[in-house]
Amino acid sequence: MSTADEIGTAAQLACLLEASAPKPGNVSPGRHFRDARYEDFLASAAAIGPALARAGERPLGATILAAVEATARWTRSNTNLGIVLLLAPLARAAALGGSGALRTEVAHVLAASTVDDARDAYAAIRLASPGGLGRAGAQDVADAPSVSLVDAMRLAANRDGIAREYATDFSTTFERGAPSLVRARADGLAWDDAVVETYLTLLAAAPDTHVARRAGEPRAAEVTRDARAVLAAGGVRTAAGRDAVAQFDRTLRDPHNLANPGTTADLTAAALFVVLLDGGWHSTHGDSDDRAR
Amino acid sequence: MSTADEIGTAAQLACLLEASAPKPGNVSPGRHFRDARYEDFLASAAAIGPALARAGERPLGATILAAVEATARWTRSNTNLGIVLLLAPLARAAALGGSGALRTEVAHVLAASTVDDARDAYAAIRLASPGGLGRAGAQDVADAPSVSLVDAMRLAANRDGIAREYATDFSTTFERGAPSLVRARADGLAWDDAVVETYLTLLAAAPDTHVARRAGEPRAAEVTRDARAVLAAGGVRTAAGRDAVAQFDRTLRDPHNLANPGTTADLTAAALFVVLLDGGWHSTHGDSDDRAR
């Protein structure tokens, strides 16, 4: 898979499968946030397709800005900034990639990023206005950047899970997210369950940086411990695990102790995109028993 | 709204909003068919975007065939043939349209359809293999057409709700579907409820031709009577109505008396596309109370 249209479609489907799975603490069908409903995520997924389909034709920062501008025409919420930041280099790597593995190509795309890419990405972040990547003494998104996009991301890597992917050539996506998803599908889980399991696996592995910024690091650490306990109870694979998943969701939505692991949801979407770009829709899909007539 | 990308995005969002709303007797999140899961509809919606975005650049039949071919790369089910047949002329009208109203432009697009358009549409129908538009003595899709696409559709109009739209310049879409949706949104219904109400309204107005072909005309007439009763009970607007909607859904899914009003779902998607092309996402969205912080 590598035509521009197919890359755009895969990016959209990654967003749609992520948004549609009932991930604890995040939006899914019938479970809305006050400032963002499920249908805002549908519109956002649809909106970014053309920009990501053209990721091979223009610089990384321009793709990020175009995708965020397209999203802003449909929703005022910040529904997908993190996803766009993650998917744009992957889409460019898929578009430019020759015979090399996707991760090798991503490393090339990141290494080639420029100050102009950083400037466009900062503009995108300001447009989506999520409060930036946290306050930074150097290379704050309110200022004009003086370093390349990947260097700016390295400065934020210790406090932001998206920036960390840039700084590590997408280590979480390639080494934890995508393998978890492939394993879950190989075990016969439907896409929604496979997505929830991958999300829990990522959340159990590292505190969500969006939760840490909004609710503090102790709360983020607590959420990670809870995710581990849910997986230990079986996660989506057992009845007891499903009860634990539902309880975890209620805990995260408690207005007095709110925690929205939004960065982990973004990382889940990146893992989905990698799996789809690798042909995982068909290779994990065609023979599963839910397709049998 | 009229750039190519925006037309493609609106077409995708129409499919996504339709698929995501819990319409009785059809697929929605968590409620799958044996041969088509919700995620197949997500993939199908994503797949058709590029083809519909280019509807202004090539003949109507070529757009229909390209959209169905793109869908076939993602799913073996016939998830969206009816939707593609309905959305393609609307997309072309939106792309070519000057200052005229969309329905006037659609009439021009249909009147200009050719035998080549019919040939490509027949190829698309054979590729999606839903059993054709019913057996026909003349202009069966197994044969090479000798009339224009709109003339072929006129021959099928009495037995197929999609063909009837071609034969009437989309009378159901413009005169019943889109107005129902706009009214529901103006009344403050969320998109999912507004979509279900529009679907019930269309089903109550005319027997679903997909049900008639698969389960017989008496069953289709019964389904229409049931839809009227559900609306009379309040539909999505009252607690008693919601109970009736849920009961209706169970009745339609009863394996011993199965009825899948698929054509009505397609007509609902067409109504959504018209409303979105007319700016209805923002005009019915921005001020509703579900968006208030």
PDB file of N, CA, C and O in Angstrom, chain A residues 5-6 9 12-13 16-17 20 29 34-35 37-40 42-43 46-47 50 54 73-74 76-77 190-192 281-282 285-286 290-293, chain B residues 1 5-6 9 12-13 16-17 20 29 34-35 37-40 42-43 46-47 50 54 73-74 76-77 190-192 281-282 285-286 290-293:
ATOM      1  N   ASP A   5      -3.722   8.211  -2.356  1.00  0.00           N
ATOM      2  CA  ASP A   5      -5.093   8.024  -1.884  1.00  0.00           C
ATOM      3  C   ASP A   5      -5.170   6.964  -0.791  1.00  0.00           C
ATOM      4  O   ASP A   5      -5.904   7.109   0.194  1.00  0.00           O
ATOM      5  N   GLU A   6      -4.416   5.878  -0.980  1.00  0.00           N
ATOM      6  CA  GLU A   6      -4.476   4.800   0.012  1.00  0.00           C
ATOM      7  C   GLU A   6      -3.874   5.236   1.345  1.00  0.00           C
ATOM      8  O   GLU A   6      -4.349   4.835   2.413  1.00  0.00           O
ATOM      9  N   THR A   9      -6.549   7.337   2.983  1.00  0.00           N
ATOM     10  CA  THR A   9      -7.632   6.487   3.477  1.00  0.00           C
ATOM     11  C   THR A   9      -7.196   5.727   4.734  1.00  0.00           C
ATOM     12  O   THR A   9      -7.959   5.627   5.704  1.00  0.00           O
ATOM     13  N   GLN A  12      -7.227   8.026   7.692  1.00  0.00           N
ATOM     14  CA  GLN A  12      -8.592   8.264   8.161  1.00  0.00           C
ATOM     15  C   GLN A  12      -9.129   7.057   8.914  1.00  0.00           C
ATOM     16  O   GLN A  12      -9.742   7.192   9.979  1.00  0.00           O
ATOM     17  N   LEU A  13      -8.890   5.879   8.376  1.00  0.00           N
ATOM     18  CA  LEU A  13      -9.413   4.671   9.023  1.00  0.00           C
ATOM     19  C   LEU A  13      -8.746   4.452  10.379  1.00  0.00           C
ATOM     20  O   LEU A  13      -9.405   4.015  11.337  1.00  0.00           O
ATOM     21  N   LEU A  16     -10.574   6.623  12.679  1.00  0.00           N
ATOM     22  CA  LEU A  16     -11.943   6.153  12.882  1.00  0.00           C
ATOM     23  C   LEU A  16     -11.978   4.922  13.782  1.00  0.00           C
ATOM     24  O   LEU A  16     -12.849   4.818  14.664  1.00  0.00           O
ATOM     25  N   LEU A  17     -11.055   4.001  13.567  1.00  0.00           N
ATOM     26  CA  LEU A  17     -11.028   2.805  14.423  1.00  0.00           C
ATOM     27  C   LEU A  17     -10.655   3.185  15.853  1.00  0.00           C
ATOM     28  O   LEU A  17     -11.192   2.633  16.816  1.00  0.00           O
ATOM     29  N   SER A  20     -13.700   4.972  17.424  1.00  0.00           N
ATOM     30  CA  SER A  20     -14.891   4.125  17.568  1.00  0.00           C
ATOM     31  C   SER A  20     -14.766   3.079  18.664  1.00  0.00           C
ATOM     32  O   SER A  20     -15.774   2.540  19.109  1.00  0.00           O
ATOM     33  N   PRO A  29     -18.452   6.040  20.561  1.00  0.00           N
ATOM     34  CA  PRO A  29     -19.875   6.184  20.211  1.00  0.00           C
ATOM     35  C   PRO A  29     -20.777   6.174  21.450  1.00  0.00           C
ATOM     36  O   PRO A  29     -20.688   5.274  22.275  1.00  0.00           O
ATOM     37  N   ARG A  34     -18.097  16.954  27.062  1.00  0.00           N
ATOM     38  CA  ARG A  34     -18.906  18.171  26.955  1.00  0.00           C
ATOM     39  C   ARG A  34     -18.470  19.034  25.774  1.00  0.00           C
ATOM     40  O   ARG A  34     -19.300  19.652  25.113  1.00  0.00           O
ATOM     41  N   ASP A  35     -17.167  19.095  25.531  1.00  0.00           N
ATOM     42  CA  ASP A  35     -16.669  19.995  24.482  1.00  0.00           C
ATOM     43  C   ASP A  35     -16.305  19.259  23.192  1.00  0.00           C
ATOM     44  O   ASP A  35     -15.779  19.878  22.266  1.00  0.00           O
ATOM     45  N   ARG A  37     -17.952  15.865  20.854  1.00  0.00           N
ATOM     46  CA  ARG A  37     -18.784  14.681  20.709  1.00  0.00           C
ATOM     47  C   ARG A  37     -18.132  13.694  19.741  1.00  0.00           C
ATOM     48  O   ARG A  37     -17.243  14.054  18.982  1.00  0.00           O
ATOM     49  N   TYR A  38     -18.622  12.467  19.779  1.00  0.00           N
ATOM     50  CA  TYR A  38     -18.080  11.444  18.884  1.00  0.00           C
ATOM     51  C   TYR A  38     -18.077  11.930  17.436  1.00  0.00           C
ATOM     52  O   TYR A  38     -17.112  11.724  16.694  1.00  0.00           O
ATOM     53  N   GLU A  39     -19.147  12.584  17.022  1.00  0.00           N
ATOM     54  CA  GLU A  39     -19.232  13.001  15.612  1.00  0.00           C
ATOM     55  C   GLU A  39     -18.185  14.069  15.269  1.00  0.00           C
ATOM     56  O   GLU A  39     -17.815  14.201  14.096  1.00  0.00           O
ATOM     57  N   ASP A  40     -17.688  14.805  16.262  1.00  0.00           N
ATOM     58  CA  ASP A  40     -16.580  15.719  15.979  1.00  0.00           C
ATOM     59  C   ASP A  40     -15.322  14.941  15.579  1.00  0.00           C
ATOM     60  O   ASP A  40     -14.521  15.412  14.756  1.00  0.00           O
ATOM     61  N   LEU A  42     -15.465  11.976  14.076  1.00  0.00           N
ATOM     62  CA  LEU A  42     -15.727  11.493  12.718  1.00  0.00           C
ATOM     63  C   LEU A  42     -15.372  12.576  11.698  1.00  0.00           C
ATOM     64  O   LEU A  42     -14.696  12.317  10.695  1.00  0.00           O
ATOM     65  N   ALA A  43     -15.834  13.792  11.953  1.00  0.00           N
ATOM     66  CA  ALA A  43     -15.554  14.897  11.022  1.00  0.00           C
ATOM     67  C   ALA A  43     -14.056  15.168  10.938  1.00  0.00           C
ATOM     68  O   ALA A  43     -13.521  15.427   9.855  1.00  0.00           O
ATOM     69  N   ALA A  46     -12.365  12.544   8.804  1.00  0.00           N
ATOM     70  CA  ALA A  46     -12.632  12.783   7.383  1.00  0.00           C
ATOM     71  C   ALA A  46     -11.817  13.982   6.884  1.00  0.00           C
ATOM     72  O   ALA A  46     -11.267  13.962   5.781  1.00  0.00           O
ATOM     73  N   ALA A  47     -11.707  15.006   7.711  1.00  0.00           N
ATOM     74  CA  ALA A  47     -11.085  16.261   7.267  1.00  0.00           C
ATOM     75  C   ALA A  47      -9.606  16.124   6.928  1.00  0.00           C
ATOM     76  O   ALA A  47      -9.106  16.806   6.031  1.00  0.00           O
ATOM     77  N   PRO A  50      -7.272  14.419   2.841  1.00  0.00           N
ATOM     78  CA  PRO A  50      -6.560  15.017   1.701  1.00  0.00           C
ATOM     79  C   PRO A  50      -5.163  15.523   2.067  1.00  0.00           C
ATOM     80  O   PRO A  50      -4.215  15.326   1.295  1.00  0.00           O
ATOM     81  N   ARG A  54      -1.403  13.903   0.635  1.00  0.00           N
ATOM     82  CA  ARG A  54      -0.381  14.695  -0.087  1.00  0.00           C
ATOM     83  C   ARG A  54       0.923  14.837   0.692  1.00  0.00           C
ATOM     84  O   ARG A  54       1.737  15.716   0.384  1.00  0.00           O
ATOM     85  N   ARG A  73     -11.903  23.644  10.036  1.00  0.00           N
ATOM     86  CA  ARG A  73     -13.101  24.006   9.265  1.00  0.00           C
ATOM     87  C   ARG A  73     -14.316  23.200   9.717  1.00  0.00           C
ATOM     88  O   ARG A  73     -15.444  23.543   9.384  1.00  0.00           O
ATOM     89  N   TRP A  74     -14.090  22.130  10.490  1.00  0.00           N
ATOM     90  CA  TRP A  74     -15.206  21.264  10.901  1.00  0.00           C
ATOM     91  C   TRP A  74     -15.484  21.301  12.396  1.00  0.00           C
ATOM     92  O   TRP A  74     -16.594  21.049  12.831  1.00  0.00           O
ATOM     93  N   ARG A  76     -14.426  23.119  16.428  1.00  0.00           N
ATOM     94  CA  ARG A  76     -13.683  24.076  17.232  1.00  0.00           C
ATOM     95  C   ARG A  76     -12.889  23.382  18.327  1.00  0.00           C
ATOM     96  O   ARG A  76     -12.076  23.987  19.006  1.00  0.00           O
ATOM     97  N   SER A  77     -13.181  22.108  18.546  1.00  0.00           N
ATOM     98  CA  SER A  77     -12.461  21.372  19.586  1.00  0.00           C
ATOM     99  C   SER A  77     -11.094  20.955  19.070  1.00  0.00           C
ATOM    100  O   SER A  77     -10.886  20.831  17.874  1.00  0.00           O
ATOM    101  N   ALA A 190     -11.814  -8.743  17.758  1.00  0.00           N
ATOM    102  CA  ALA A 190     -12.372  -7.783  16.800  1.00  0.00           C
ATOM    103  C   ALA A 190     -11.588  -6.472  16.921  1.00  0.00           C
ATOM    104  O   ALA A 190     -10.897  -6.236  17.914  1.00  0.00           O
ATOM    105  N   TRP A 191     -11.710  -5.621  15.898  1.00  0.00           N
ATOM    106  CA  TRP A 191     -10.939  -4.376  15.909  1.00  0.00           C
ATOM    107  C   TRP A 191     -11.193  -3.553  17.162  1.00  0.00           C
ATOM    108  O   TRP A 191     -10.259  -3.008  17.755  1.00  0.00           O
ATOM    109  N   ASP A 192     -12.438  -3.439  17.600  1.00  0.00           N
ATOM    110  CA  ASP A 192     -12.695  -2.571  18.752  1.00  0.00           C
ATOM    111  C   ASP A 192     -12.010  -3.112  20.009  1.00  0.00           C
ATOM    112  O   ASP A 192     -11.382  -2.358  20.758  1.00  0.00           O
ATOM    113  N   TRP A 281      -5.001  -4.495   7.609  1.00  0.00           N
ATOM    114  CA  TRP A 281      -6.460  -4.603   7.515  1.00  0.00           C
ATOM    115  C   TRP A 281      -6.836  -5.974   6.971  1.00  0.00           C
ATOM    116  O   TRP A 281      -7.687  -6.663   7.509  1.00  0.00           O
ATOM    117  N   HIS A 282      -6.169  -6.360   5.895  1.00  0.00           N
ATOM    118  CA  HIS A 282      -6.497  -7.641   5.269  1.00  0.00           C
ATOM    119  C   HIS A 282      -5.815  -8.804   5.976  1.00  0.00           C
ATOM    120  O   HIS A 282      -6.424  -9.830   6.210  1.00  0.00           O
ATOM    121  N   HIS A 285      -7.608  -9.497   9.039  1.00  0.00           N
ATOM    122  CA  HIS A 285      -9.048  -9.291   8.966  1.00  0.00           C
ATOM    123  C   HIS A 285      -9.757 -10.430   8.248  1.00  0.00           C
ATOM    124  O   HIS A 285     -10.745 -10.949   8.710  1.00  0.00           O
ATOM    125  N   GLY A 286      -9.207 -10.817   7.081  1.00  0.00           N
ATOM    126  CA  GLY A 286      -9.958 -11.655   6.154  1.00  0.00           C
ATOM    127  C   GLY A 286     -10.410 -12.983   6.694  1.00  0.00           C
ATOM    128  O   GLY A 286     -11.474 -13.466   6.337  1.00  0.00           O
ATOM    129  N   ASP A 290     -15.314 -13.607  12.695  1.00  0.00           N
ATOM    130  CA  ASP A 290     -16.430 -12.665  12.615  1.00  0.00           C
ATOM    131  C   ASP A 290     -16.768 -12.331  11.167  1.00  0.00           C
ATOM    132  O   ASP A 290     -17.753 -11.660  10.899  1.00  0.00           O
ATOM    133  N   ARG A 291     -15.936 -12.778  10.226  1.00  0.00           N
ATOM    134  CA  ARG A 291     -16.223 -12.526   8.825  1.00  0.00           C
ATOM    135  C   ARG A 291     -16.921 -13.715   8.168  1.00  0.00           C
ATOM    136  O   ARG A 291     -17.355 -13.636   7.030  1.00  0.00           O
ATOM    137  N   ALA A 292     -16.971 -14.833   8.880  1.00  0.00           N
ATOM    138  CA  ALA A 292     -17.556 -16.022   8.267  1.00  0.00           C
ATOM    139  C   ALA A 292     -19.050 -15.828   8.040  1.00  0.00           C
ATOM    140  O   ALA A 292     -19.736 -15.215   8.840  1.00  0.00           O
ATOM    141  N   ARG A 293     -19.526 -16.297   6.928  1.00  0.00           N
ATOM    142  CA  ARG A 293     -20.957 -16.227   6.673  1.00  0.00           C
ATOM    143  C   ARG A 293     -21.653 -17.426   7.287  1.00  0.00           C
ATOM    144  O   ARG A 293     -21.115 -18.485   7.331  1.00  0.00           O
TER     145      ARG A 293
ATOM    146  N   MET B   1     -19.524  25.848   0.537  1.00  0.00           N
ATOM    147  CA  MET B   1     -18.683  24.659   0.455  1.00  0.00           C
ATOM    148  C   MET B   1     -18.698  24.104  -0.940  1.00  0.00           C
ATOM    149  O   MET B   1     -19.726  23.735  -1.455  1.00  0.00           O
ATOM    150  N   ASP B   5     -11.885  18.868  -2.222  1.00  0.00           N
ATOM    151  CA  ASP B   5     -11.603  18.199  -0.946  1.00  0.00           C
ATOM    152  C   ASP B   5     -12.794  18.271  -0.007  1.00  0.00           C
ATOM    153  O   ASP B   5     -13.112  17.312   0.698  1.00  0.00           O
ATOM    154  N   GLU B   6     -13.445  19.422   0.032  1.00  0.00           N
ATOM    155  CA  GLU B   6     -14.581  19.568   0.948  1.00  0.00           C
ATOM    156  C   GLU B   6     -15.753  18.689   0.534  1.00  0.00           C
ATOM    157  O   GLU B   6     -16.474  18.160   1.383  1.00  0.00           O
ATOM    158  N   THR B   9     -14.815  15.222   1.696  1.00  0.00           N
ATOM    159  CA  THR B   9     -14.946  15.125   3.147  1.00  0.00           C
ATOM    160  C   THR B   9     -16.413  15.069   3.557  1.00  0.00           C
ATOM    161  O   THR B   9     -16.798  14.276   4.429  1.00  0.00           O
ATOM    162  N   GLN B  12     -17.795  11.637   2.877  1.00  0.00           N
ATOM    163  CA  GLN B  12     -17.352  10.678   3.889  1.00  0.00           C
ATOM    164  C   GLN B  12     -18.096  10.875   5.198  1.00  0.00           C
ATOM    165  O   GLN B  12     -18.541   9.920   5.840  1.00  0.00           O
ATOM    166  N   LEU B  13     -18.246  12.138   5.607  1.00  0.00           N
ATOM    167  CA  LEU B  13     -18.923  12.403   6.877  1.00  0.00           C
ATOM    168  C   LEU B  13     -20.394  11.991   6.820  1.00  0.00           C
ATOM    169  O   LEU B  13     -20.948  11.489   7.803  1.00  0.00           O
ATOM    170  N   LEU B  16     -20.369   8.387   7.439  1.00  0.00           N
ATOM    171  CA  LEU B  16     -19.992   8.080   8.823  1.00  0.00           C
ATOM    172  C   LEU B  16     -21.119   8.390   9.800  1.00  0.00           C
ATOM    173  O   LEU B  16     -21.377   7.628  10.732  1.00  0.00           O
ATOM    174  N   LEU B  17     -21.789   9.527   9.598  1.00  0.00           N
ATOM    175  CA  LEU B  17     -22.903   9.875  10.489  1.00  0.00           C
ATOM    176  C   LEU B  17     -24.048   8.883  10.317  1.00  0.00           C
ATOM    177  O   LEU B  17     -24.707   8.495  11.280  1.00  0.00           O
ATOM    178  N   SER B  20     -22.987   5.527  11.924  1.00  0.00           N
ATOM    179  CA  SER B  20     -22.790   5.598  13.373  1.00  0.00           C
ATOM    180  C   SER B  20     -24.083   5.732  14.160  1.00  0.00           C
ATOM    181  O   SER B  20     -24.095   5.461  15.361  1.00  0.00           O
ATOM    182  N   PRO B  29     -22.474   1.116  15.649  1.00  0.00           N
ATOM    183  CA  PRO B  29     -21.400   0.694  16.555  1.00  0.00           C
ATOM    184  C   PRO B  29     -21.880  -0.384  17.536  1.00  0.00           C
ATOM    185  O   PRO B  29     -22.894  -0.217  18.211  1.00  0.00           O
ATOM    186  N   ARG B  34     -23.556 -10.375  10.304  1.00  0.00           N
ATOM    187  CA  ARG B  34     -22.592 -11.470  10.174  1.00  0.00           C
ATOM    188  C   ARG B  34     -21.608 -11.198   9.048  1.00  0.00           C
ATOM    189  O   ARG B  34     -20.435 -11.545   9.153  1.00  0.00           O
ATOM    190  N   ASP B  35     -22.077 -10.620   7.957  1.00  0.00           N
ATOM    191  CA  ASP B  35     -21.196 -10.435   6.805  1.00  0.00           C
ATOM    192  C   ASP B  35     -20.671  -9.009   6.658  1.00  0.00           C
ATOM    193  O   ASP B  35     -19.998  -8.691   5.678  1.00  0.00           O
ATOM    194  N   ARG B  37     -19.299  -5.839   9.425  1.00  0.00           N
ATOM    195  CA  ARG B  37     -19.194  -5.231  10.737  1.00  0.00           C
ATOM    196  C   ARG B  37     -19.165  -3.699  10.604  1.00  0.00           C
ATOM    197  O   ARG B  37     -18.904  -3.155   9.539  1.00  0.00           O
ATOM    198  N   TYR B  38     -19.393  -3.021  11.735  1.00  0.00           N
ATOM    199  CA  TYR B  38     -19.368  -1.565  11.726  1.00  0.00           C
ATOM    200  C   TYR B  38     -18.079  -1.032  11.100  1.00  0.00           C
ATOM    201  O   TYR B  38     -18.101  -0.080  10.311  1.00  0.00           O
ATOM    202  N   GLU B  39     -16.949  -1.641  11.432  1.00  0.00           N
ATOM    203  CA  GLU B  39     -15.676  -1.119  10.921  1.00  0.00           C
ATOM    204  C   GLU B  39     -15.563  -1.266   9.400  1.00  0.00           C
ATOM    205  O   GLU B  39     -14.820  -0.516   8.761  1.00  0.00           O
ATOM    206  N   ASP B  40     -16.314  -2.206   8.799  1.00  0.00           N
ATOM    207  CA  ASP B  40     -16.340  -2.264   7.334  1.00  0.00           C
ATOM    208  C   ASP B  40     -16.984  -1.004   6.757  1.00  0.00           C
ATOM    209  O   ASP B  40     -16.607  -0.539   5.677  1.00  0.00           O
ATOM    210  N   LEU B  42     -16.869   1.939   8.292  1.00  0.00           N
ATOM    211  CA  LEU B  42     -15.869   3.007   8.475  1.00  0.00           C
ATOM    212  C   LEU B  42     -14.871   2.988   7.320  1.00  0.00           C
ATOM    213  O   LEU B  42     -14.567   4.031   6.728  1.00  0.00           O
ATOM    214  N   ALA B  43     -14.371   1.800   6.991  1.00  0.00           N
ATOM    215  CA  ALA B  43     -13.397   1.686   5.898  1.00  0.00           C
ATOM    216  C   ALA B  43     -14.021   2.105   4.570  1.00  0.00           C
ATOM    217  O   ALA B  43     -13.380   2.779   3.753  1.00  0.00           O
ATOM    218  N   ALA B  46     -14.252   5.878   4.373  1.00  0.00           N
ATOM    219  CA  ALA B  46     -12.941   6.468   4.095  1.00  0.00           C
ATOM    220  C   ALA B  46     -12.540   6.228   2.642  1.00  0.00           C
ATOM    221  O   ALA B  46     -11.997   7.119   1.984  1.00  0.00           O
ATOM    222  N   ALA B  47     -12.854   5.051   2.132  1.00  0.00           N
ATOM    223  CA  ALA B  47     -12.373   4.657   0.802  1.00  0.00           C
ATOM    224  C   ALA B  47     -12.937   5.511  -0.329  1.00  0.00           C
ATOM    225  O   ALA B  47     -12.270   5.753  -1.326  1.00  0.00           O
ATOM    226  N   PRO B  50     -11.672  10.039  -2.032  1.00  0.00           N
ATOM    227  CA  PRO B  50     -10.955  10.563  -3.202  1.00  0.00           C
ATOM    228  C   PRO B  50     -11.784  10.515  -4.487  1.00  0.00           C
ATOM    229  O   PRO B  50     -11.755  11.472  -5.278  1.00  0.00           O
ATOM    230  N   ARG B  54     -13.269  13.921  -6.730  1.00  0.00           N
ATOM    231  CA  ARG B  54     -12.960  14.185  -8.146  1.00  0.00           C
ATOM    232  C   ARG B  54     -14.189  14.102  -9.046  1.00  0.00           C
ATOM    233  O   ARG B  54     -14.054  13.985 -10.266  1.00  0.00           O
ATOM    234  N   ARG B  73     -11.294  -2.547  -2.373  1.00  0.00           N
ATOM    235  CA  ARG B  73      -9.947  -2.786  -1.863  1.00  0.00           C
ATOM    236  C   ARG B  73      -9.955  -2.957  -0.346  1.00  0.00           C
ATOM    237  O   ARG B  73      -8.986  -3.414   0.240  1.00  0.00           O
ATOM    238  N   TRP B  74     -11.070  -2.577   0.329  1.00  0.00           N
ATOM    239  CA  TRP B  74     -11.120  -2.634   1.792  1.00  0.00           C
ATOM    240  C   TRP B  74     -12.104  -3.661   2.324  1.00  0.00           C
ATOM    241  O   TRP B  74     -11.939  -4.157   3.426  1.00  0.00           O
ATOM    242  N   ARG B  76     -15.062  -6.963   1.336  1.00  0.00           N
ATOM    243  CA  ARG B  76     -15.704  -7.839   0.365  1.00  0.00           C
ATOM    244  C   ARG B  76     -17.219  -7.711   0.436  1.00  0.00           C
ATOM    245  O   ARG B  76     -17.936  -8.240  -0.392  1.00  0.00           O
ATOM    246  N   SER B  77     -17.712  -7.047   1.469  1.00  0.00           N
ATOM    247  CA  SER B  77     -19.149  -6.881   1.604  1.00  0.00           C
ATOM    248  C   SER B  77     -19.629  -5.765   0.690  1.00  0.00           C
ATOM    249  O   SER B  77     -18.865  -4.870   0.334  1.00  0.00           O
ATOM    250  N   ALA B 190     -29.324  15.728  18.817  1.00  0.00           N
ATOM    251  CA  ALA B 190     -27.950  15.410  18.433  1.00  0.00           C
ATOM    252  C   ALA B 190     -27.968  14.707  17.081  1.00  0.00           C
ATOM    253  O   ALA B 190     -29.008  14.213  16.641  1.00  0.00           O
ATOM    254  N   TRP B 191     -26.802  14.672  16.425  1.00  0.00           N
ATOM    255  CA  TRP B 191     -26.752  14.075  15.081  1.00  0.00           C
ATOM    256  C   TRP B 191     -27.282  12.644  15.069  1.00  0.00           C
ATOM    257  O   TRP B 191     -28.021  12.253  14.166  1.00  0.00           O
ATOM    258  N   ASP B 192     -26.895  11.827  16.066  1.00  0.00           N
ATOM    259  CA  ASP B 192     -27.321  10.425  16.001  1.00  0.00           C
ATOM    260  C   ASP B 192     -28.847  10.309  16.098  1.00  0.00           C
ATOM    261  O   ASP B 192     -29.470   9.565  15.332  1.00  0.00           O
ATOM    262  N   TRP B 281     -23.579  21.367   8.718  1.00  0.00           N
ATOM    263  CA  TRP B 281     -22.776  20.953   9.879  1.00  0.00           C
ATOM    264  C   TRP B 281     -22.654  22.118  10.856  1.00  0.00           C
ATOM    265  O   TRP B 281     -22.855  21.965  12.053  1.00  0.00           O
ATOM    266  N   HIS B 282     -22.345  23.287  10.313  1.00  0.00           N
ATOM    267  CA  HIS B 282     -22.165  24.446  11.180  1.00  0.00           C
ATOM    268  C   HIS B 282     -23.498  25.099  11.531  1.00  0.00           C
ATOM    269  O   HIS B 282     -23.743  25.469  12.664  1.00  0.00           O
ATOM    270  N   HIS B 285     -25.165  23.094  14.036  1.00  0.00           N
ATOM    271  CA  HIS B 285     -24.273  22.461  15.005  1.00  0.00           C
ATOM    272  C   HIS B 285     -23.802  23.438  16.083  1.00  0.00           C
ATOM    273  O   HIS B 285     -23.852  23.157  17.265  1.00  0.00           O
ATOM    274  N   GLY B 286     -23.335  24.596  15.621  1.00  0.00           N
ATOM    275  CA  GLY B 286     -22.562  25.471  16.487  1.00  0.00           C
ATOM    276  C   GLY B 286     -23.258  25.930  17.753  1.00  0.00           C
ATOM    277  O   GLY B 286     -22.625  26.108  18.780  1.00  0.00           O
ATOM    278  N   ASP B 290     -25.540  20.909  23.207  1.00  0.00           N
ATOM    279  CA  ASP B 290     -24.527  19.890  23.489  1.00  0.00           C
ATOM    280  C   ASP B 290     -23.121  20.407  23.232  1.00  0.00           C
ATOM    281  O   ASP B 290     -22.147  19.724  23.528  1.00  0.00           O
ATOM    282  N   ARG B 291     -23.014  21.590  22.653  1.00  0.00           N
ATOM    283  CA  ARG B 291     -21.700  22.159  22.415  1.00  0.00           C
ATOM    284  C   ARG B 291     -21.308  23.146  23.519  1.00  0.00           C
ATOM    285  O   ARG B 291     -20.175  23.592  23.560  1.00  0.00           O
ATOM    286  N   ALA B 292     -22.259  23.499  24.358  1.00  0.00           N
ATOM    287  CA  ALA B 292     -21.967  24.509  25.387  1.00  0.00           C
ATOM    288  C   ALA B 292     -20.967  23.952  26.398  1.00  0.00           C
ATOM    289  O   ALA B 292     -21.013  22.788  26.749  1.00  0.00           O
ATOM    290  N   ARG B 293     -20.078  24.797  26.824  1.00  0.00           N
ATOM    291  CA  ARG B 293     -19.164  24.375  27.884  1.00  0.00           C
ATOM    292  C   ARG B 293     -19.797  24.646  29.228  1.00  0.00           C
ATOM    293  O   ARG B 293     -20.485  25.593  29.422  1.00  0.00           O
TER     294      ARG B 293
END
